[in-house]
Amino acid sequence: MACCGAEGIRRQTDGNRMKGQDEIVKKYTRVFAEIDLDAVVFNMESMKKNLAPQTRLVGVVKADGYGHGCVPVARAIDPYVEAYAVATAKEALQLRRHGIGKPVLVLGPVHKSHYRELAENEIMPVIFTLEQAKALSAAAVSLGKTAAFHLAVDTGMSRIGLDAEENGVCLATEICALPGICAEGIFTHFARADEADKTWTRAQLARFLHFIEELEIKGIKIPVKHCANSASIIDLPEANMDWARAGISTYGMYPSDEVEKGFVPLRPAMSLKSFVTYVKEIEAGRQVSYGGTFVAKTPMRIATIPVGYGDGYPRNLSGRGYVLIQGKRAPILGRVCMDQMMVDVTGISGVDADTVVTLIGKDNEDEIRVEDLAKWGKGFHYEIVCNIGKRVPRVYLRDKKIVGTKDYFGDTYPEF
Ligand SMILES: *Cc1c(COP(=O)(O)O)cnc(C)c1O
């Protein structure tokens, strides 16, 4: 066995590889994110059970489905959602390109030059200024169509939306009188719904309800009202109006530790897996990684993992994070590099080149959650999943079978 080739090594260490996942393992040998679509479906079921029957879920699949891949997630949740929400025009158009036919709402402001294309594709922008409304109206009229939109109301987030005051009511009246456009929805966004103390959120909700009442007095009745995000879906039932926008919870994470987790059981959808590339013994006094921030106090056995911040793995886990190998926690030694990192496997037996490494997810009895990475590195769980990079292929599982993969290296440039 002294000089067997790569195939030999692979066969030799098959026992260390994930059972039943040979198909993935043959294709992806460095790192991949496994997206469990059954978990996504479980999360939708779980949220639905916690909502009043008249409240419809909206699948928030912005930022490529919080890094999970927007199209497969959108397809998986289709039976559970009334509509989809994204952040940009491009994201909305991507859903349409993949045949997603349900209403799509773009939550962030879109440049007016895109309104025509949105109207053509029946994608709803948010509107909250007269300029936006006039531009949408002009685009719709020129197409001979009615463009639906949602009116954004600022009740305390100070991000987008018209003022939830008297002047906002006047502006909304003016906007709704324009030709070719129709306010199909009205919404606001909570700034602090993930806190245990809901005082601020209840005040935002009261402002929103008051604003809607004022509009109705003026004769403006908007059919779809919504303000709930994941946090409100979990523990603020009075905020769940016609639509509830499920973001982070779709992917199996709680918005924060302060929400009533017991109300809505969730299962994390993303695992991040890799394979050891190299194992060696080092003597006491040896430095590990850039800057020599880790120095071995005793002889150790260390493993090199081919994942780094270039894959979106947070560099602030340098010397603070862990990975799972053979069901045991291996601490990260020194700095996380762009493409690699080193971990301590001194106390872990059966670690060779090709042994599976779990950076996020379960390995035997132990589990590392995205929230753990966030805690160790003083990061933010939403950001960690969004940042899992384009170098990391996504593998979609349903019923433990691969139903699709997403590789970000499929681009072509036929012109040069
Ligand atoms: C991102 C976003 C959501 C989803 O928030 P979660 O906390 O992930 O559920 C809902 N509404 C708006 C306006 C958003 O921007």
PDB file of N, CA and C in Angstrom, residues 196-259:
ATOM      1  N   ALA A 196     -37.174  39.138  23.626  1.00  0.00           N
ATOM      2  CA  ALA A 196     -38.167  38.569  24.539  1.00  0.00           C
ATOM      3  C   ALA A 196     -39.216  39.626  24.884  1.00  0.00           C
ATOM      4  N   ASP A 197     -38.777  40.837  25.063  1.00  0.00           N
ATOM      5  CA  ASP A 197     -39.683  41.937  25.392  1.00  0.00           C
ATOM      6  C   ASP A 197     -40.276  42.495  24.095  1.00  0.00           C
ATOM      7  N   LYS A 198     -41.577  42.300  23.932  1.00  0.00           N
ATOM      8  CA  LYS A 198     -42.230  42.675  22.668  1.00  0.00           C
ATOM      9  C   LYS A 198     -42.833  44.088  22.700  1.00  0.00           C
ATOM     10  N   THR A 199     -42.490  44.880  23.706  1.00  0.00           N
ATOM     11  CA  THR A 199     -43.099  46.208  23.843  1.00  0.00           C
ATOM     12  C   THR A 199     -42.933  47.030  22.563  1.00  0.00           C
ATOM     13  N   TRP A 200     -41.700  47.079  22.081  1.00  0.00           N
ATOM     14  CA  TRP A 200     -41.394  47.888  20.899  1.00  0.00           C
ATOM     15  C   TRP A 200     -42.145  47.348  19.675  1.00  0.00           C
ATOM     16  N   THR A 201     -42.169  46.045  19.536  1.00  0.00           N
ATOM     17  CA  THR A 201     -42.835  45.418  18.386  1.00  0.00           C
ATOM     18  C   THR A 201     -44.333  45.663  18.439  1.00  0.00           C
ATOM     19  N   ARG A 202     -44.915  45.566  19.648  1.00  0.00           N
ATOM     20  CA  ARG A 202     -46.355  45.829  19.777  1.00  0.00           C
ATOM     21  C   ARG A 202     -46.663  47.278  19.416  1.00  0.00           C
ATOM     22  N   ALA A 203     -45.753  48.178  19.736  1.00  0.00           N
ATOM     23  CA  ALA A 203     -45.957  49.590  19.381  1.00  0.00           C
ATOM     24  C   ALA A 203     -45.902  49.745  17.853  1.00  0.00           C
ATOM     25  N   GLN A 204     -44.985  49.031  17.208  1.00  0.00           N
ATOM     26  CA  GLN A 204     -44.915  49.080  15.735  1.00  0.00           C
ATOM     27  C   GLN A 204     -46.197  48.527  15.127  1.00  0.00           C
ATOM     28  N   LEU A 205     -46.677  47.426  15.697  1.00  0.00           N
ATOM     29  CA  LEU A 205     -47.901  46.801  15.203  1.00  0.00           C
ATOM     30  C   LEU A 205     -49.088  47.763  15.357  1.00  0.00           C
ATOM     31  N   ALA A 206     -49.163  48.432  16.510  1.00  0.00           N
ATOM     32  CA  ALA A 206     -50.263  49.377  16.753  1.00  0.00           C
ATOM     33  C   ALA A 206     -50.210  50.524  15.735  1.00  0.00           C
ATOM     34  N   ARG A 207     -49.000  51.024  15.454  1.00  0.00           N
ATOM     35  CA  ARG A 207     -48.841  52.093  14.467  1.00  0.00           C
ATOM     36  C   ARG A 207     -49.309  51.627  13.088  1.00  0.00           C
ATOM     37  N   PHE A 208     -48.961  50.397  12.762  1.00  0.00           N
ATOM     38  CA  PHE A 208     -49.341  49.834  11.458  1.00  0.00           C
ATOM     39  C   PHE A 208     -50.860  49.707  11.353  1.00  0.00           C
ATOM     40  N   LEU A 209     -51.479  49.162  12.407  1.00  0.00           N
ATOM     41  CA  LEU A 209     -52.940  48.979  12.392  1.00  0.00           C
ATOM     42  C   LEU A 209     -53.656  50.320  12.320  1.00  0.00           C
ATOM     43  N   HIS A 210     -53.123  51.298  13.037  1.00  0.00           N
ATOM     44  CA  HIS A 210     -53.709  52.630  13.021  1.00  0.00           C
ATOM     45  C   HIS A 210     -53.615  53.243  11.621  1.00  0.00           C
ATOM     46  N   PHE A 211     -52.472  53.040  10.999  1.00  0.00           N
ATOM     47  CA  PHE A 211     -52.248  53.570   9.650  1.00  0.00           C
ATOM     48  C   PHE A 211     -53.251  52.957   8.658  1.00  0.00           C
ATOM     49  N   ILE A 212     -53.440  51.659   8.773  1.00  0.00           N
ATOM     50  CA  ILE A 212     -54.391  50.960   7.890  1.00  0.00           C
ATOM     51  C   ILE A 212     -55.804  51.507   8.099  1.00  0.00           C
ATOM     52  N   GLU A 213     -56.150  51.762   9.371  1.00  0.00           N
ATOM     53  CA  GLU A 213     -57.469  52.304   9.707  1.00  0.00           C
ATOM     54  C   GLU A 213     -57.669  53.677   9.072  1.00  0.00           C
ATOM     55  N   GLU A 214     -56.636  54.511   9.173  1.00  0.00           N
ATOM     56  CA  GLU A 214     -56.704  55.853   8.586  1.00  0.00           C
ATOM     57  C   GLU A 214     -56.915  55.783   7.074  1.00  0.00           C
ATOM     58  N   LEU A 215     -56.221  54.819   6.444  1.00  0.00           N
ATOM     59  CA  LEU A 215     -56.384  54.643   4.992  1.00  0.00           C
ATOM     60  C   LEU A 215     -57.807  54.224   4.662  1.00  0.00           C
ATOM     61  N   GLU A 216     -58.341  53.348   5.488  1.00  0.00           N
ATOM     62  CA  GLU A 216     -59.696  52.839   5.215  1.00  0.00           C
ATOM     63  C   GLU A 216     -60.729  53.943   5.382  1.00  0.00           C
ATOM     64  N   ILE A 217     -60.467  54.840   6.328  1.00  0.00           N
ATOM     65  CA  ILE A 217     -61.357  55.995   6.498  1.00  0.00           C
ATOM     66  C   ILE A 217     -61.369  56.829   5.210  1.00  0.00           C
ATOM     67  N   LYS A 218     -60.197  56.887   4.563  1.00  0.00           N
ATOM     68  CA  LYS A 218     -60.094  57.642   3.297  1.00  0.00           C
ATOM     69  C   LYS A 218     -60.608  56.830   2.110  1.00  0.00           C
ATOM     70  N   GLY A 219     -61.115  55.652   2.377  1.00  0.00           N
ATOM     71  CA  GLY A 219     -61.680  54.826   1.306  1.00  0.00           C
ATOM     72  C   GLY A 219     -60.673  53.916   0.617  1.00  0.00           C
ATOM     73  N   ILE A 220     -59.457  53.826   1.182  1.00  0.00           N
ATOM     74  CA  ILE A 220     -58.458  52.945   0.563  1.00  0.00           C
ATOM     75  C   ILE A 220     -58.396  51.617   1.328  1.00  0.00           C
ATOM     76  N   LYS A 221     -58.845  50.585   0.662  1.00  0.00           N
ATOM     77  CA  LYS A 221     -58.824  49.250   1.274  1.00  0.00           C
ATOM     78  C   LYS A 221     -57.827  48.388   0.516  1.00  0.00           C
ATOM     79  N   ILE A 222     -56.787  47.968   1.209  1.00  0.00           N
ATOM     80  CA  ILE A 222     -55.749  47.151   0.566  1.00  0.00           C
ATOM     81  C   ILE A 222     -55.955  45.701   1.022  1.00  0.00           C
ATOM     82  N   PRO A 223     -56.072  44.779   0.075  1.00  0.00           N
ATOM     83  CA  PRO A 223     -56.483  43.419   0.449  1.00  0.00           C
ATOM     84  C   PRO A 223     -55.498  42.665   1.364  1.00  0.00           C
ATOM     85  N   VAL A 224     -54.206  42.725   1.071  1.00  0.00           N
ATOM     86  CA  VAL A 224     -53.265  41.870   1.805  1.00  0.00           C
ATOM     87  C   VAL A 224     -52.420  42.696   2.774  1.00  0.00           C
ATOM     88  N   LYS A 225     -52.512  42.351   4.059  1.00  0.00           N
ATOM     89  CA  LYS A 225     -51.752  43.082   5.075  1.00  0.00           C
ATOM     90  C   LYS A 225     -50.773  42.129   5.742  1.00  0.00           C
ATOM     91  N   HIS A 226     -49.548  42.594   5.911  1.00  0.00           N
ATOM     92  CA  HIS A 226     -48.575  41.709   6.559  1.00  0.00           C
ATOM     93  C   HIS A 226     -47.465  42.466   7.272  1.00  0.00           C
ATOM     94  N   CYS A 227     -47.002  41.888   8.362  1.00  0.00           N
ATOM     95  CA  CYS A 227     -45.866  42.470   9.076  1.00  0.00           C
ATOM     96  C   CYS A 227     -44.999  41.405   9.740  1.00  0.00           C
ATOM     97  N   ALA A 228     -45.466  40.166   9.810  1.00  0.00           N
ATOM     98  CA  ALA A 228     -44.752  39.140  10.570  1.00  0.00           C
ATOM     99  C   ALA A 228     -43.496  38.654   9.855  1.00  0.00           C
ATOM    100  N   ASN A 229     -42.421  38.498  10.613  1.00  0.00           N
ATOM    101  CA  ASN A 229     -41.210  37.794  10.174  1.00  0.00           C
ATOM    102  C   ASN A 229     -41.155  36.490  10.976  1.00  0.00           C
ATOM    103  N   SER A 230     -40.054  35.768  10.892  1.00  0.00           N
ATOM    104  CA  SER A 230     -39.973  34.487  11.609  1.00  0.00           C
ATOM    105  C   SER A 230     -40.286  34.644  13.094  1.00  0.00           C
ATOM    106  N   ALA A 231     -39.727  35.668  13.701  1.00  0.00           N
ATOM    107  CA  ALA A 231     -39.915  35.853  15.145  1.00  0.00           C
ATOM    108  C   ALA A 231     -41.398  35.974  15.483  1.00  0.00           C
ATOM    109  N   SER A 232     -42.132  36.750  14.699  1.00  0.00           N
ATOM    110  CA  SER A 232     -43.559  36.917  15.011  1.00  0.00           C
ATOM    111  C   SER A 232     -44.340  35.647  14.705  1.00  0.00           C
ATOM    112  N   ILE A 233     -43.908  34.904  13.692  1.00  0.00           N
ATOM    113  CA  ILE A 233     -44.577  33.632  13.403  1.00  0.00           C
ATOM    114  C   ILE A 233     -44.455  32.725  14.623  1.00  0.00           C
ATOM    115  N   ILE A 234     -43.302  32.806  15.292  1.00  0.00           N
ATOM    116  CA  ILE A 234     -43.043  31.930  16.427  1.00  0.00           C
ATOM    117  C   ILE A 234     -43.791  32.388  17.677  1.00  0.00           C
ATOM    118  N   ASP A 235     -43.658  33.650  18.038  1.00  0.00           N
ATOM    119  CA  ASP A 235     -44.269  34.013  19.324  1.00  0.00           C
ATOM    120  C   ASP A 235     -44.963  35.380  19.404  1.00  0.00           C
ATOM    121  N   LEU A 236     -45.535  35.833  18.296  1.00  0.00           N
ATOM    122  CA  LEU A 236     -46.354  37.043  18.367  1.00  0.00           C
ATOM    123  C   LEU A 236     -47.598  36.864  17.474  1.00  0.00           C
ATOM    124  N   PRO A 237     -48.516  35.983  17.923  1.00  0.00           N
ATOM    125  CA  PRO A 237     -49.640  35.614  17.058  1.00  0.00           C
ATOM    126  C   PRO A 237     -50.468  36.799  16.575  1.00  0.00           C
ATOM    127  N   GLU A 238     -50.583  37.842  17.378  1.00  0.00           N
ATOM    128  CA  GLU A 238     -51.432  38.972  16.957  1.00  0.00           C
ATOM    129  C   GLU A 238     -50.854  39.715  15.746  1.00  0.00           C
ATOM    130  N   ALA A 239     -49.599  39.452  15.416  1.00  0.00           N
ATOM    131  CA  ALA A 239     -48.990  40.126  14.264  1.00  0.00           C
ATOM    132  C   ALA A 239     -49.174  39.348  12.963  1.00  0.00           C
ATOM    133  N   ASN A 240     -49.706  38.142  13.069  1.00  0.00           N
ATOM    134  CA  ASN A 240     -49.830  37.313  11.875  1.00  0.00           C
ATOM    135  C   ASN A 240     -51.138  37.621  11.168  1.00  0.00           C
ATOM    136  N   MET A 241     -51.098  38.512  10.220  1.00  0.00           N
ATOM    137  CA  MET A 241     -52.308  39.017   9.574  1.00  0.00           C
ATOM    138  C   MET A 241     -52.648  38.134   8.371  1.00  0.00           C
ATOM    139  N   ASP A 242     -52.645  38.685   7.158  1.00  0.00           N
ATOM    140  CA  ASP A 242     -52.978  37.872   5.975  1.00  0.00           C
ATOM    141  C   ASP A 242     -51.783  37.041   5.509  1.00  0.00           C
ATOM    142  N   TRP A 243     -50.632  37.663   5.544  1.00  0.00           N
ATOM    143  CA  TRP A 243     -49.409  36.967   5.145  1.00  0.00           C
ATOM    144  C   TRP A 243     -48.402  37.020   6.307  1.00  0.00           C
ATOM    145  N   ALA A 244     -47.577  35.983   6.408  1.00  0.00           N
ATOM    146  CA  ALA A 244     -46.481  35.987   7.374  1.00  0.00           C
ATOM    147  C   ALA A 244     -45.214  35.596   6.626  1.00  0.00           C
ATOM    148  N   ARG A 245     -44.190  36.436   6.731  1.00  0.00           N
ATOM    149  CA  ARG A 245     -42.977  36.264   5.928  1.00  0.00           C
ATOM    150  C   ARG A 245     -41.949  35.402   6.672  1.00  0.00           C
ATOM    151  N   ALA A 246     -41.819  34.179   6.227  1.00  0.00           N
ATOM    152  CA  ALA A 246     -40.917  33.238   6.903  1.00  0.00           C
ATOM    153  C   ALA A 246     -39.551  33.242   6.254  1.00  0.00           C
ATOM    154  N   GLY A 247     -38.570  33.762   6.961  1.00  0.00           N
ATOM    155  CA  GLY A 247     -37.204  33.786   6.449  1.00  0.00           C
ATOM    156  C   GLY A 247     -36.366  32.724   7.129  1.00  0.00           C
ATOM    157  N   ILE A 248     -35.621  33.127   8.128  1.00  0.00           N
ATOM    158  CA  ILE A 248     -34.620  32.269   8.770  1.00  0.00           C
ATOM    159  C   ILE A 248     -35.203  30.941   9.262  1.00  0.00           C
ATOM    160  N   SER A 249     -36.465  30.955   9.714  1.00  0.00           N
ATOM    161  CA  SER A 249     -37.080  29.739  10.254  1.00  0.00           C
ATOM    162  C   SER A 249     -37.301  28.688   9.161  1.00  0.00           C
ATOM    163  N   THR A 250     -37.477  29.123   7.927  1.00  0.00           N
ATOM    164  CA  THR A 250     -37.611  28.189   6.802  1.00  0.00           C
ATOM    165  C   THR A 250     -36.384  27.278   6.737  1.00  0.00           C
ATOM    166  N   TYR A 251     -35.257  27.871   7.070  1.00  0.00           N
ATOM    167  CA  TYR A 251     -33.984  27.162   6.956  1.00  0.00           C
ATOM    168  C   TYR A 251     -33.616  26.433   8.258  1.00  0.00           C
ATOM    169  N   GLY A 252     -34.502  26.519   9.235  1.00  0.00           N
ATOM    170  CA  GLY A 252     -34.328  25.742  10.457  1.00  0.00           C
ATOM    171  C   GLY A 252     -33.528  26.415  11.545  1.00  0.00           C
ATOM    172  N   MET A 253     -33.458  27.743  11.460  1.00  0.00           N
ATOM    173  CA  MET A 253     -32.783  28.474  12.536  1.00  0.00           C
ATOM    174  C   MET A 253     -33.773  29.430  13.193  1.00  0.00           C
ATOM    175  N   TYR A 254     -33.595  29.662  14.487  1.00  0.00           N
ATOM    176  CA  TYR A 254     -34.431  30.642  15.180  1.00  0.00           C
ATOM    177  C   TYR A 254     -33.812  32.019  14.979  1.00  0.00           C
ATOM    178  N   PRO A 255     -34.659  33.047  14.923  1.00  0.00           N
ATOM    179  CA  PRO A 255     -34.099  34.392  14.719  1.00  0.00           C
ATOM    180  C   PRO A 255     -33.157  34.791  15.864  1.00  0.00           C
ATOM    181  N   SER A 256     -33.465  34.324  17.074  1.00  0.00           N
ATOM    182  CA  SER A 256     -32.580  34.609  18.205  1.00  0.00           C
ATOM    183  C   SER A 256     -32.854  33.585  19.291  1.00  0.00           C
ATOM    184  N   ASP A 257     -32.063  33.647  20.347  1.00  0.00           N
ATOM    185  CA  ASP A 257     -32.262  32.754  21.499  1.00  0.00           C
ATOM    186  C   ASP A 257     -33.415  33.193  22.375  1.00  0.00           C
ATOM    187  N   GLU A 258     -33.934  34.394  22.108  1.00  0.00           N
ATOM    188  CA  GLU A 258     -34.965  34.944  22.995  1.00  0.00           C
ATOM    189  C   GLU A 258     -36.385  34.547  22.610  1.00  0.00           C
ATOM    190  N   VAL A 259     -36.571  33.977  21.414  1.00  0.00           N
ATOM    191  CA  VAL A 259     -37.930  33.589  21.021  1.00  0.00           C
ATOM    192  C   VAL A 259     -38.320  32.270  21.694  1.00  0.00           C
TER     193      VAL A 259
END
